[in-house]
Each structure stands twice: as structure tokens, then as C-alpha cells.
Amino acid sequence: MFVRQMHYLVALAREKHFGRAAQACHVTQPTLSAGIRKLEQELGVPIVVRGHRFLGFTAEGERVLGWARQIAADYESLRQEKVETSGQITGTLRVGAIPAATAAAPALLAPFRLRHAEVKVQMLTLSSAAIQRGLDEMELDAGITYLENEPLNRVRRLPLYREHYVFITRPDEPLARRRSLRWAEAAAQPLCLLTPDMQNRRIIDQVMGAAGIASTPAIETNSFMGVWSFVRRGPWNSIVPEASFRGLGEAADLVALPLVDPVHVQPIGLVLSERDPLSPVAGALLKMAQSFGREGSIENIFK
């Protein structure tokens, strides 16, 4: 019952709603509420702020929640490890990937799933801040994100590939005949860029700022799908990671030109919690990523 109560708390923190938390735990709402009340009685502290709806956790409850997340994660790791002794791992691998890496991430996650057929892979598109929070709160097993620009804390890192930037436009535009484009030339065009809350946009702004160029896009969107849509409709262009263009936007109606002066690269890698031991699914993912590196192909698989 104790472990189940820990799962109740974790679900309530995630869903912020008693009914949805109960549904996620496959129990009735009265059962979940009773389990939490029993835990409060056993520990002798109030955990949840009482009201007609979920209002948050008490100060004591926040501390209990931290332990609950660790206990729930350790229990799941123990369960996976028990199965692993039979020669296979099971469970769910939860990976957060920044938008710029979602097109490249399957190069690692697809072979992982093929090798571990009993593991369900769940990839979520998240900001780098959300990936940090997911690792800290043990809601994620791993992340694929930038390693240097705004590095994460309390994580182990493994470089995967280097992000290059391209200017995308339509093939009927005069610039489409160029072999490359300078950043200053790209900035002078009508642009559609990601919104400033996206780290990819902040990197582009930093590159332009270091070159003395102002970043003044005509249109901003928080998704690459939005970028592709606006560029295809015109008259807007964009600056995007090459991996995103190859994976999501490459088509006969779009052209990508390498950006030079300067040529900027940004390392992207796999990040996992510093917790030891890692969960079996996280450890297996790390082992696979390391094997790509030993084979000298980790850069090429993401191109």
C-alpha cells in the first residue's frame, strides 16, 4: 500500500486534479483520497491543502512529494531490473526532446526500440527547461537537448551530434540559386522564426547579436510546423537547424542554404539524471548511445 500511496502523490502532482490523478492510477477518486489521508495519518503531517478541488501541497507535503517521486522511480527500476535478469527489459522509456531535435531523435530511439522489443518508447517535445524539470522530478528517463548554450544541471551528458543552421526559402526566390548565405544577408530578408521562449531562437539571436545583426522577424511561431507553413506560403523565409529541415521540412517546394560568416555549430546530446543506479531502460539507452560513439558513427546517424 505504501508504494501505491507514493504513486498517488506523484500522479496528483502531475495532474493537479484528484479525478484525473485517480484515473491515471486506475482507481476511484475516493480510493485515491483515502490513500493520501491514510499516508498523512501515518506520517503525522498534512500533505495536501484541503479544499473542494486540488489547491496544492503543504510545505511538508512538498518534501514528502520529493521522497514519493524517488520511491516510485526506484520501485519501477527495481521491477524492470527483476525482469532484466531473465534477459530482457520492460517498461516505458520516457524521453524529452527539444523541438530542434525531434527529427533527429528517432535515429537513436528507433534502433533502441528494435533491440528492446518489450519496452514502450515515449518521446515528448519539450523545452530544455521542461526537460530539466522532468529529470529532476523523475518524470523523464532521458532528454535530448543542447549541451552548452544553457546547460542542464545534475545530469550526465553524452554528445550526439552538432547542430548546423540553414536559411530556408522557396525555389522560385532569387536567393535559392546561391550555394550559401551570410547571416547578415539572411537577417535582411522577411523572416519567420521561433518565439523567444524557445532556446533555438535564443541561439539564433545570440549568433546575430555577436555579428552585430538585429533579429527582427516579421512572424514568430512556437513550432517548426508553423515555420514550414509560413515559408511555403511566402513571402517569408526562416533560419532553422539543418536536422529539422532534413527530417521535417525537406521537400521540392523548399530550398536550404548553409549559413556562413559565421559558421555556427551547437552541440546536442543525450542527458540523463545523475542518480545512481540508472533505471534499466535509461541505462540501456545510454549503453546504445555510447556504442554509436565507439563505432565513430554517432555524428553520421543524425544527418
PDB file of C-alpha atoms in Angstrom:
ATOM      1  CA  MET A   1       0.000   0.000   0.000  1.00  0.00           C
ATOM      2  CA  PHE A   2       2.864   2.390   0.835  1.00  0.00           C
ATOM      3  CA  VAL A   3       4.301   2.323  -2.707  1.00  0.00           C
ATOM      4  CA  ARG A   4       0.818   2.764  -4.136  1.00  0.00           C
ATOM      5  CA  GLN A   5       0.355   5.861  -1.977  1.00  0.00           C
ATOM      6  CA  MET A   6       3.598   7.239  -3.403  1.00  0.00           C
ATOM      7  CA  HIS A   7       2.214   6.759  -6.900  1.00  0.00           C
ATOM      8  CA  TYR A   8      -0.968   8.558  -5.842  1.00  0.00           C
ATOM      9  CA  LEU A   9       1.057  11.610  -4.778  1.00  0.00           C
ATOM     10  CA  VAL A  10       3.163  11.630  -7.928  1.00  0.00           C
ATOM     11  CA  ALA A  11       0.056  11.383 -10.103  1.00  0.00           C
ATOM     12  CA  LEU A  12      -1.664  14.174  -8.163  1.00  0.00           C
ATOM     13  CA  ALA A  13       1.372  16.443  -8.585  1.00  0.00           C
ATOM     14  CA  ARG A  14       1.412  15.725 -12.308  1.00  0.00           C
ATOM     15  CA  GLU A  15      -2.329  16.019 -12.985  1.00  0.00           C
ATOM     16  CA  LYS A  16      -3.152  18.703 -10.383  1.00  0.00           C
ATOM     17  CA  HIS A  17      -6.648  17.242 -10.209  1.00  0.00           C
ATOM     18  CA  PHE A  18      -7.956  14.464  -7.952  1.00  0.00           C
ATOM     19  CA  GLY A  19     -10.194  12.885 -10.591  1.00  0.00           C
ATOM     20  CA  ARG A  20      -7.529  12.797 -13.313  1.00  0.00           C
ATOM     21  CA  ALA A  21      -4.918  11.517 -10.845  1.00  0.00           C
ATOM     22  CA  ALA A  22      -7.251   8.703  -9.821  1.00  0.00           C
ATOM     23  CA  GLN A  23      -7.891   7.846 -13.444  1.00  0.00           C
ATOM     24  CA  ALA A  24      -4.141   7.758 -14.138  1.00  0.00           C
ATOM     25  CA  CYS A  25      -3.700   5.348 -11.196  1.00  0.00           C
ATOM     26  CA  HIS A  26      -6.678   3.214 -12.317  1.00  0.00           C
ATOM     27  CA  VAL A  27      -8.552   3.719  -9.054  1.00  0.00           C
ATOM     28  CA  THR A  28     -11.618   5.668  -7.975  1.00  0.00           C
ATOM     29  CA  GLN A  29     -11.258   9.184  -6.631  1.00  0.00           C
ATOM     30  CA  PRO A  30     -12.408   8.169  -3.121  1.00  0.00           C
ATOM     31  CA  THR A  31      -9.756   5.420  -3.097  1.00  0.00           C
ATOM     32  CA  LEU A  32      -7.002   7.886  -4.038  1.00  0.00           C
ATOM     33  CA  SER A  33      -8.169  10.467  -1.488  1.00  0.00           C
ATOM     34  CA  ALA A  34      -8.406   7.829   1.241  1.00  0.00           C
ATOM     35  CA  GLY A  35      -4.907   6.575   0.421  1.00  0.00           C
ATOM     36  CA  ILE A  36      -3.453  10.062   0.745  1.00  0.00           C
ATOM     37  CA  ARG A  37      -5.330  10.705   4.000  1.00  0.00           C
ATOM     38  CA  LYS A  38      -4.008   7.419   5.410  1.00  0.00           C
ATOM     39  CA  LEU A  39      -0.464   8.465   4.436  1.00  0.00           C
ATOM     40  CA  GLU A  40      -0.976  11.784   6.237  1.00  0.00           C
ATOM     41  CA  GLN A  41      -2.072   9.897   9.335  1.00  0.00           C
ATOM     42  CA  GLU A  42       0.891   7.510   9.171  1.00  0.00           C
ATOM     43  CA  LEU A  43       3.415  10.333   8.761  1.00  0.00           C
ATOM     44  CA  GLY A  44       1.636  12.730  11.110  1.00  0.00           C
ATOM     45  CA  VAL A  45       1.813  15.704   8.719  1.00  0.00           C
ATOM     46  CA  PRO A  46      -0.675  17.391   6.350  1.00  0.00           C
ATOM     47  CA  ILE A  47       0.336  16.742   2.744  1.00  0.00           C
ATOM     48  CA  VAL A  48      -2.425  18.276   0.605  1.00  0.00           C
ATOM     49  CA  VAL A  49      -4.009  21.703   1.022  1.00  0.00           C
ATOM     50  CA  ARG A  50      -7.659  20.843   1.617  1.00  0.00           C
ATOM     51  CA  GLY A  51     -10.459  22.365  -0.449  1.00  0.00           C
ATOM     52  CA  HIS A  52     -13.244  21.497  -2.864  1.00  0.00           C
ATOM     53  CA  ARG A  53     -10.558  20.993  -5.509  1.00  0.00           C
ATOM     54  CA  PHE A  54      -6.811  20.435  -5.599  1.00  0.00           C
ATOM     55  CA  LEU A  55      -5.082  23.582  -4.264  1.00  0.00           C
ATOM     56  CA  GLY A  56      -1.511  22.317  -3.968  1.00  0.00           C
ATOM     57  CA  PHE A  57       0.749  20.702  -1.385  1.00  0.00           C
ATOM     58  CA  THR A  58       1.695  21.950   2.062  1.00  0.00           C
ATOM     59  CA  ALA A  59       5.353  22.682   2.818  1.00  0.00           C
ATOM     60  CA  GLU A  60       5.577  19.285   4.487  1.00  0.00           C
ATOM     61  CA  GLY A  61       3.749  17.779   1.526  1.00  0.00           C
ATOM     62  CA  GLU A  62       6.336  19.127  -0.924  1.00  0.00           C
ATOM     63  CA  ARG A  63       9.064  17.318   0.999  1.00  0.00           C
ATOM     64  CA  VAL A  64       7.020  14.133   1.096  1.00  0.00           C
ATOM     65  CA  LEU A  65       6.410  14.504  -2.650  1.00  0.00           C
ATOM     66  CA  GLY A  66      10.169  14.585  -3.287  1.00  0.00           C
ATOM     67  CA  TRP A  67      10.533  11.274  -1.475  1.00  0.00           C
ATOM     68  CA  ALA A  68       7.461   9.895  -3.236  1.00  0.00           C
ATOM     69  CA  ARG A  69       8.981  10.597  -6.650  1.00  0.00           C
ATOM     70  CA  GLN A  70      12.217   8.882  -5.662  1.00  0.00           C
ATOM     71  CA  ILE A  71      10.453   5.863  -4.136  1.00  0.00           C
ATOM     72  CA  ALA A  72       8.146   5.465  -7.150  1.00  0.00           C
ATOM     73  CA  ALA A  73      11.088   5.735  -9.564  1.00  0.00           C
ATOM     74  CA  ASP A  74      13.202   3.288  -7.550  1.00  0.00           C
ATOM     75  CA  TYR A  75      10.311   0.831  -7.386  1.00  0.00           C
ATOM     76  CA  GLU A  76       9.868   0.968 -11.164  1.00  0.00           C
ATOM     77  CA  SER A  77      13.627   0.498 -11.635  1.00  0.00           C
ATOM     78  CA  LEU A  78      13.574  -2.485  -9.278  1.00  0.00           C
ATOM     79  CA  ARG A  79      10.680  -4.002 -11.199  1.00  0.00           C
ATOM     80  CA  GLN A  80      12.494  -3.510 -14.505  1.00  0.00           C
ATOM     81  CA  GLU A  81      15.720  -4.930 -13.074  1.00  0.00           C
ATOM     82  CA  LYS A  82      13.924  -8.047 -11.867  1.00  0.00           C
ATOM     83  CA  VAL A  83      12.662  -8.686 -15.390  1.00  0.00           C
ATOM     84  CA  GLU A  84      16.081  -7.838 -16.840  1.00  0.00           C
ATOM     85  CA  THR A  85      17.613 -10.841 -15.086  1.00  0.00           C
ATOM     86  CA  SER A  86      15.574 -13.000 -17.453  1.00  0.00           C
ATOM     87  CA  GLY A  87      17.415 -11.480 -20.431  1.00  0.00           C
ATOM     88  CA  GLN A  88      15.082  -8.644 -21.397  1.00  0.00           C
ATOM     89  CA  ILE A  89      13.942  -5.286 -20.086  1.00  0.00           C
ATOM     90  CA  THR A  90      10.389  -3.999 -19.965  1.00  0.00           C
ATOM     91  CA  GLY A  91       8.614  -0.801 -19.037  1.00  0.00           C
ATOM     92  CA  THR A  92       8.443   2.604 -20.663  1.00  0.00           C
ATOM     93  CA  LEU A  93      11.363   4.751 -21.801  1.00  0.00           C
ATOM     94  CA  ARG A  94      10.296   8.396 -21.398  1.00  0.00           C
ATOM     95  CA  VAL A  95      12.426  10.838 -23.375  1.00  0.00           C
ATOM     96  CA  GLY A  96      12.047  14.594 -23.666  1.00  0.00           C
ATOM     97  CA  ALA A  97      13.420  16.135 -26.868  1.00  0.00           C
ATOM     98  CA  ILE A  98      13.734  19.810 -27.708  1.00  0.00           C
ATOM     99  CA  PRO A  99      11.820  20.764 -30.897  1.00  0.00           C
ATOM    100  CA  ALA A 100      15.066  21.162 -32.839  1.00  0.00           C
ATOM    101  CA  ALA A 101      15.995  17.533 -32.089  1.00  0.00           C
ATOM    102  CA  THR A 102      12.683  15.762 -32.696  1.00  0.00           C
ATOM    103  CA  ALA A 103      13.559  14.961 -36.314  1.00  0.00           C
ATOM    104  CA  ALA A 104      16.954  13.518 -35.322  1.00  0.00           C
ATOM    105  CA  ALA A 105      15.930  11.685 -32.145  1.00  0.00           C
ATOM    106  CA  PRO A 106      14.464   8.604 -33.943  1.00  0.00           C
ATOM    107  CA  ALA A 107      17.968   7.812 -35.209  1.00  0.00           C
ATOM    108  CA  LEU A 108      18.688   6.738 -31.630  1.00  0.00           C
ATOM    109  CA  LEU A 109      15.247   5.792 -30.321  1.00  0.00           C
ATOM    110  CA  ALA A 110      14.137   3.636 -33.269  1.00  0.00           C
ATOM    111  CA  PRO A 111      17.082   1.171 -33.030  1.00  0.00           C
ATOM    112  CA  PHE A 112      16.632   1.151 -29.249  1.00  0.00           C
ATOM    113  CA  ARG A 113      13.021   0.028 -29.663  1.00  0.00           C
ATOM    114  CA  LEU A 114      14.019  -2.623 -32.213  1.00  0.00           C
ATOM    115  CA  ARG A 115      16.628  -4.008 -29.833  1.00  0.00           C
ATOM    116  CA  HIS A 116      14.332  -3.915 -26.782  1.00  0.00           C
ATOM    117  CA  ALA A 117      11.007  -5.090 -28.133  1.00  0.00           C
ATOM    118  CA  GLU A 118       9.299  -5.198 -24.723  1.00  0.00           C
ATOM    119  CA  VAL A 119       9.974  -1.535 -23.968  1.00  0.00           C
ATOM    120  CA  LYS A 120       7.481   1.155 -24.930  1.00  0.00           C
ATOM    121  CA  VAL A 121       9.177   4.357 -26.122  1.00  0.00           C
ATOM    122  CA  GLN A 122       7.504   7.664 -25.341  1.00  0.00           C
ATOM    123  CA  MET A 123       9.071  10.800 -26.845  1.00  0.00           C
ATOM    124  CA  LEU A 124       7.731  14.190 -25.771  1.00  0.00           C
ATOM    125  CA  THR A 125       8.595  17.505 -27.425  1.00  0.00           C
ATOM    126  CA  LEU A 126       9.659  19.764 -24.546  1.00  0.00           C
ATOM    127  CA  SER A 127      11.668  22.881 -23.886  1.00  0.00           C
ATOM    128  CA  SER A 128      15.102  22.462 -22.315  1.00  0.00           C
ATOM    129  CA  ALA A 129      13.686  23.861 -19.045  1.00  0.00           C
ATOM    130  CA  ALA A 130      10.888  21.277 -19.096  1.00  0.00           C
ATOM    131  CA  ILE A 131      13.453  18.528 -19.704  1.00  0.00           C
ATOM    132  CA  GLN A 132      15.413  19.680 -16.651  1.00  0.00           C
ATOM    133  CA  ARG A 133      12.233  19.665 -14.583  1.00  0.00           C
ATOM    134  CA  GLY A 134      11.232  16.239 -15.913  1.00  0.00           C
ATOM    135  CA  LEU A 135      14.597  14.743 -14.964  1.00  0.00           C
ATOM    136  CA  ASP A 136      14.568  16.385 -11.532  1.00  0.00           C
ATOM    137  CA  GLU A 137      11.039  15.162 -10.829  1.00  0.00           C
ATOM    138  CA  MET A 138      11.784  11.713 -12.298  1.00  0.00           C
ATOM    139  CA  GLU A 139       9.053  12.079 -14.906  1.00  0.00           C
ATOM    140  CA  LEU A 140      11.662  11.544 -17.652  1.00  0.00           C
ATOM    141  CA  ASP A 141      14.340   8.889 -18.095  1.00  0.00           C
ATOM    142  CA  ALA A 142      16.397  10.948 -20.529  1.00  0.00           C
ATOM    143  CA  GLY A 143      16.483  14.070 -22.637  1.00  0.00           C
ATOM    144  CA  ILE A 144      17.929  15.104 -25.986  1.00  0.00           C
ATOM    145  CA  THR A 145      18.845  18.764 -25.794  1.00  0.00           C
ATOM    146  CA  TYR A 146      21.507  21.453 -26.139  1.00  0.00           C
ATOM    147  CA  LEU A 147      24.624  20.765 -24.084  1.00  0.00           C
ATOM    148  CA  GLU A 148      26.399  24.123 -23.943  1.00  0.00           C
ATOM    149  CA  ASN A 149      24.183  27.153 -24.565  1.00  0.00           C
ATOM    150  CA  GLU A 150      22.012  26.816 -21.447  1.00  0.00           C
ATOM    151  CA  PRO A 151      23.368  23.593 -19.942  1.00  0.00           C
ATOM    152  CA  LEU A 152      21.263  21.435 -17.649  1.00  0.00           C
ATOM    153  CA  ASN A 153      22.271  20.756 -14.059  1.00  0.00           C
ATOM    154  CA  ARG A 154      22.653  17.499 -12.146  1.00  0.00           C
ATOM    155  CA  VAL A 155      22.853  15.410 -15.314  1.00  0.00           C
ATOM    156  CA  ARG A 156      25.319  13.137 -17.080  1.00  0.00           C
ATOM    157  CA  ARG A 157      25.916  14.129 -20.698  1.00  0.00           C
ATOM    158  CA  LEU A 158      26.798  12.319 -23.903  1.00  0.00           C
ATOM    159  CA  PRO A 159      27.312  14.342 -27.124  1.00  0.00           C
ATOM    160  CA  LEU A 160      25.274  13.059 -30.087  1.00  0.00           C
ATOM    161  CA  TYR A 161      25.674  15.499 -32.962  1.00  0.00           C
ATOM    162  CA  ARG A 162      26.383  19.135 -33.834  1.00  0.00           C
ATOM    163  CA  GLU A 163      23.563  21.343 -34.986  1.00  0.00           C
ATOM    164  CA  HIS A 164      24.196  23.397 -38.144  1.00  0.00           C
ATOM    165  CA  TYR A 165      21.962  26.201 -39.376  1.00  0.00           C
ATOM    166  CA  VAL A 166      20.422  26.783 -42.773  1.00  0.00           C
ATOM    167  CA  PHE A 167      18.361  29.505 -44.425  1.00  0.00           C
ATOM    168  CA  ILE A 168      15.193  28.099 -45.980  1.00  0.00           C
ATOM    169  CA  THR A 169      13.267  29.688 -48.812  1.00  0.00           C
ATOM    170  CA  ARG A 170      11.251  28.732 -51.878  1.00  0.00           C
ATOM    171  CA  PRO A 171      12.937  27.557 -55.097  1.00  0.00           C
ATOM    172  CA  ASP A 172      11.483  30.440 -57.145  1.00  0.00           C
ATOM    173  CA  GLU A 173      13.239  33.061 -54.987  1.00  0.00           C
ATOM    174  CA  PRO A 174      16.478  34.617 -56.386  1.00  0.00           C
ATOM    175  CA  LEU A 175      18.430  33.606 -53.269  1.00  0.00           C
ATOM    176  CA  ALA A 176      17.587  29.936 -53.892  1.00  0.00           C
ATOM    177  CA  ARG A 177      20.294  29.795 -56.572  1.00  0.00           C
ATOM    178  CA  ARG A 178      23.026  30.634 -54.072  1.00  0.00           C
ATOM    179  CA  ARG A 179      25.365  27.986 -52.616  1.00  0.00           C
ATOM    180  CA  SER A 180      25.394  29.648 -49.192  1.00  0.00           C
ATOM    181  CA  LEU A 181      24.240  32.798 -47.454  1.00  0.00           C
ATOM    182  CA  ARG A 182      25.803  35.110 -44.893  1.00  0.00           C
ATOM    183  CA  TRP A 183      23.898  35.649 -41.648  1.00  0.00           C
ATOM    184  CA  ALA A 184      23.689  39.382 -42.394  1.00  0.00           C
ATOM    185  CA  GLU A 185      22.041  38.643 -45.733  1.00  0.00           C
ATOM    186  CA  ALA A 186      19.596  36.237 -44.106  1.00  0.00           C
ATOM    187  CA  ALA A 187      18.648  38.794 -41.447  1.00  0.00           C
ATOM    188  CA  ALA A 188      17.768  41.311 -44.150  1.00  0.00           C
ATOM    189  CA  GLN A 189      15.067  39.019 -45.558  1.00  0.00           C
ATOM    190  CA  PRO A 190      11.474  38.825 -44.251  1.00  0.00           C
ATOM    191  CA  LEU A 191      11.781  36.092 -41.628  1.00  0.00           C
ATOM    192  CA  CYS A 192       9.552  33.714 -39.703  1.00  0.00           C
ATOM    193  CA  LEU A 193      11.397  32.469 -36.604  1.00  0.00           C
ATOM    194  CA  LEU A 194      10.570  30.549 -33.467  1.00  0.00           C
ATOM    195  CA  THR A 195       9.391  32.547 -30.456  1.00  0.00           C
ATOM    196  CA  PRO A 196      11.993  33.890 -27.968  1.00  0.00           C
ATOM    197  CA  ASP A 197      10.979  31.359 -25.289  1.00  0.00           C
ATOM    198  CA  MET A 198      12.496  28.625 -27.494  1.00  0.00           C
ATOM    199  CA  GLN A 199      16.221  28.046 -26.896  1.00  0.00           C
ATOM    200  CA  ASN A 200      16.819  27.572 -30.633  1.00  0.00           C
ATOM    201  CA  ARG A 201      15.581  31.140 -31.202  1.00  0.00           C
ATOM    202  CA  ARG A 202      17.788  32.453 -28.419  1.00  0.00           C
ATOM    203  CA  ILE A 203      20.800  30.801 -30.046  1.00  0.00           C
ATOM    204  CA  ILE A 204      19.962  32.440 -33.387  1.00  0.00           C
ATOM    205  CA  ASP A 205      19.614  35.812 -31.633  1.00  0.00           C
ATOM    206  CA  GLN A 206      22.991  35.300 -29.933  1.00  0.00           C
ATOM    207  CA  VAL A 207      24.709  34.483 -33.226  1.00  0.00           C
ATOM    208  CA  MET A 208      23.201  37.549 -34.867  1.00  0.00           C
ATOM    209  CA  GLY A 209      23.991  39.751 -31.879  1.00  0.00           C
ATOM    210  CA  ALA A 210      27.646  38.651 -31.835  1.00  0.00           C
ATOM    211  CA  ALA A 211      27.853  39.607 -35.517  1.00  0.00           C
ATOM    212  CA  GLY A 212      26.228  42.986 -34.864  1.00  0.00           C
ATOM    213  CA  ILE A 213      22.979  41.988 -36.583  1.00  0.00           C
ATOM    214  CA  ALA A 214      19.499  42.765 -35.288  1.00  0.00           C
ATOM    215  CA  SER A 215      16.983  39.922 -35.145  1.00  0.00           C
ATOM    216  CA  THR A 216      13.660  41.376 -36.300  1.00  0.00           C
ATOM    217  CA  PRO A 217      11.411  38.590 -37.630  1.00  0.00           C
ATOM    218  CA  ALA A 218       8.094  39.585 -39.185  1.00  0.00           C
ATOM    219  CA  ILE A 219       6.405  36.429 -37.841  1.00  0.00           C
ATOM    220  CA  GLU A 220       7.066  34.265 -34.783  1.00  0.00           C
ATOM    221  CA  THR A 221       5.705  30.801 -34.038  1.00  0.00           C
ATOM    222  CA  ASN A 222       6.459  28.220 -31.357  1.00  0.00           C
ATOM    223  CA  SER A 223       6.535  25.233 -33.713  1.00  0.00           C
ATOM    224  CA  PHE A 224       8.546  24.173 -36.733  1.00  0.00           C
ATOM    225  CA  MET A 225       5.289  23.141 -38.372  1.00  0.00           C
ATOM    226  CA  GLY A 226       4.310  26.792 -38.220  1.00  0.00           C
ATOM    227  CA  VAL A 227       7.647  27.775 -39.763  1.00  0.00           C
ATOM    228  CA  TRP A 228       7.193  25.385 -42.682  1.00  0.00           C
ATOM    229  CA  SER A 229       3.648  26.634 -43.272  1.00  0.00           C
ATOM    230  CA  PHE A 230       4.584  30.319 -43.374  1.00  0.00           C
ATOM    231  CA  VAL A 231       7.663  29.789 -45.537  1.00  0.00           C
ATOM    232  CA  ARG A 232       5.723  27.691 -48.039  1.00  0.00           C
ATOM    233  CA  ARG A 233       3.034  30.363 -48.242  1.00  0.00           C
ATOM    234  CA  GLY A 234       5.564  33.194 -48.552  1.00  0.00           C
ATOM    235  CA  PRO A 235       6.925  35.766 -48.754  1.00  0.00           C
ATOM    236  CA  TRP A 236       8.695  34.714 -45.554  1.00  0.00           C
ATOM    237  CA  ASN A 237      11.904  32.750 -45.091  1.00  0.00           C
ATOM    238  CA  SER A 238      13.436  31.206 -41.996  1.00  0.00           C
ATOM    239  CA  ILE A 239      16.575  30.034 -40.219  1.00  0.00           C
ATOM    240  CA  VAL A 240      16.367  26.504 -38.825  1.00  0.00           C
ATOM    241  CA  PRO A 241      18.628  23.615 -37.747  1.00  0.00           C
ATOM    242  CA  GLU A 242      19.629  21.505 -40.743  1.00  0.00           C
ATOM    243  CA  ALA A 243      18.467  18.321 -38.979  1.00  0.00           C
ATOM    244  CA  SER A 244      14.967  19.767 -38.602  1.00  0.00           C
ATOM    245  CA  PHE A 245      14.845  20.695 -42.272  1.00  0.00           C
ATOM    246  CA  ARG A 246      16.047  17.269 -43.396  1.00  0.00           C
ATOM    247  CA  GLY A 247      13.653  15.476 -41.092  1.00  0.00           C
ATOM    248  CA  LEU A 248      10.521  17.602 -41.275  1.00  0.00           C
ATOM    249  CA  GLY A 249      10.682  20.278 -43.918  1.00  0.00           C
ATOM    250  CA  GLU A 250      12.697  18.919 -46.826  1.00  0.00           C
ATOM    251  CA  ALA A 251      10.583  18.899 -49.986  1.00  0.00           C
ATOM    252  CA  ALA A 252      10.662  20.052 -53.584  1.00  0.00           C
ATOM    253  CA  ASP A 253       8.989  23.337 -52.634  1.00  0.00           C
ATOM    254  CA  LEU A 254      11.703  24.385 -50.141  1.00  0.00           C
ATOM    255  CA  VAL A 255      15.432  25.064 -50.508  1.00  0.00           C
ATOM    256  CA  ALA A 256      18.044  25.145 -47.712  1.00  0.00           C
ATOM    257  CA  LEU A 257      21.224  27.237 -47.934  1.00  0.00           C
ATOM    258  CA  PRO A 258      24.084  26.794 -45.444  1.00  0.00           C
ATOM    259  CA  LEU A 259      24.657  29.902 -43.319  1.00  0.00           C
ATOM    260  CA  VAL A 260      28.212  31.253 -43.198  1.00  0.00           C
ATOM    261  CA  ASP A 261      30.114  34.207 -41.803  1.00  0.00           C
ATOM    262  CA  PRO A 262      29.987  32.877 -39.191  1.00  0.00           C
ATOM    263  CA  VAL A 263      29.562  29.100 -39.491  1.00  0.00           C
ATOM    264  CA  HIS A 264      27.947  28.273 -36.165  1.00  0.00           C
ATOM    265  CA  VAL A 265      27.537  24.813 -34.643  1.00  0.00           C
ATOM    266  CA  GLN A 266      25.733  23.878 -31.445  1.00  0.00           C
ATOM    267  CA  PRO A 267      26.320  20.530 -29.661  1.00  0.00           C
ATOM    268  CA  ILE A 268      23.226  18.455 -28.914  1.00  0.00           C
ATOM    269  CA  GLY A 269      23.387  15.395 -26.739  1.00  0.00           C
ATOM    270  CA  LEU A 270      21.749  12.830 -24.522  1.00  0.00           C
ATOM    271  CA  VAL A 271      21.254  13.830 -20.885  1.00  0.00           C
ATOM    272  CA  LEU A 272      20.271  11.554 -18.019  1.00  0.00           C
ATOM    273  CA  SER A 273      19.892  12.051 -14.296  1.00  0.00           C
ATOM    274  CA  GLU A 274      22.978  11.734 -12.108  1.00  0.00           C
ATOM    275  CA  ARG A 275      21.028   9.250  -9.990  1.00  0.00           C
ATOM    276  CA  ASP A 276      22.875   6.004  -9.434  1.00  0.00           C
ATOM    277  CA  PRO A 277      21.924   3.440 -10.431  1.00  0.00           C
ATOM    278  CA  LEU A 278      20.066   4.478 -13.543  1.00  0.00           C
ATOM    279  CA  SER A 279      16.815   2.741 -14.313  1.00  0.00           C
ATOM    280  CA  PRO A 280      17.357  -0.279 -16.596  1.00  0.00           C
ATOM    281  CA  VAL A 281      15.670   1.450 -19.564  1.00  0.00           C
ATOM    282  CA  ALA A 282      17.778   4.598 -19.115  1.00  0.00           C
ATOM    283  CA  GLY A 283      20.934   2.533 -18.703  1.00  0.00           C
ATOM    284  CA  ALA A 284      20.155   0.571 -21.872  1.00  0.00           C
ATOM    285  CA  LEU A 285      19.629   3.795 -23.827  1.00  0.00           C
ATOM    286  CA  LEU A 286      22.920   5.212 -22.569  1.00  0.00           C
ATOM    287  CA  LYS A 287      24.715   1.985 -23.483  1.00  0.00           C
ATOM    288  CA  MET A 288      23.332   2.109 -27.018  1.00  0.00           C
ATOM    289  CA  ALA A 289      24.281   5.766 -27.454  1.00  0.00           C
ATOM    290  CA  GLN A 290      27.804   5.013 -26.209  1.00  0.00           C
ATOM    291  CA  SER A 291      28.114   2.132 -28.672  1.00  0.00           C
ATOM    292  CA  PHE A 292      27.286   4.502 -31.540  1.00  0.00           C
ATOM    293  CA  GLY A 293      30.091   6.735 -30.313  1.00  0.00           C
ATOM    294  CA  ARG A 294      32.617   3.887 -30.140  1.00  0.00           C
ATOM    295  CA  GLU A 295      31.733   2.945 -33.692  1.00  0.00           C
ATOM    296  CA  GLY A 296      32.522   6.509 -34.777  1.00  0.00           C
ATOM    297  CA  SER A 297      29.088   6.901 -36.345  1.00  0.00           C
ATOM    298  CA  ILE A 298      27.210   8.934 -33.770  1.00  0.00           C
ATOM    299  CA  GLU A 299      27.584  12.105 -35.828  1.00  0.00           C
ATOM    300  CA  ASN A 300      26.538  10.496 -39.102  1.00  0.00           C
ATOM    301  CA  ILE A 301      23.352   8.820 -37.875  1.00  0.00           C
ATOM    302  CA  PHE A 302      21.810  12.211 -37.136  1.00  0.00           C
ATOM    303  CA  LYS A 303      22.499  13.681 -40.576  1.00  0.00           C
TER     304      LYS A 303
END
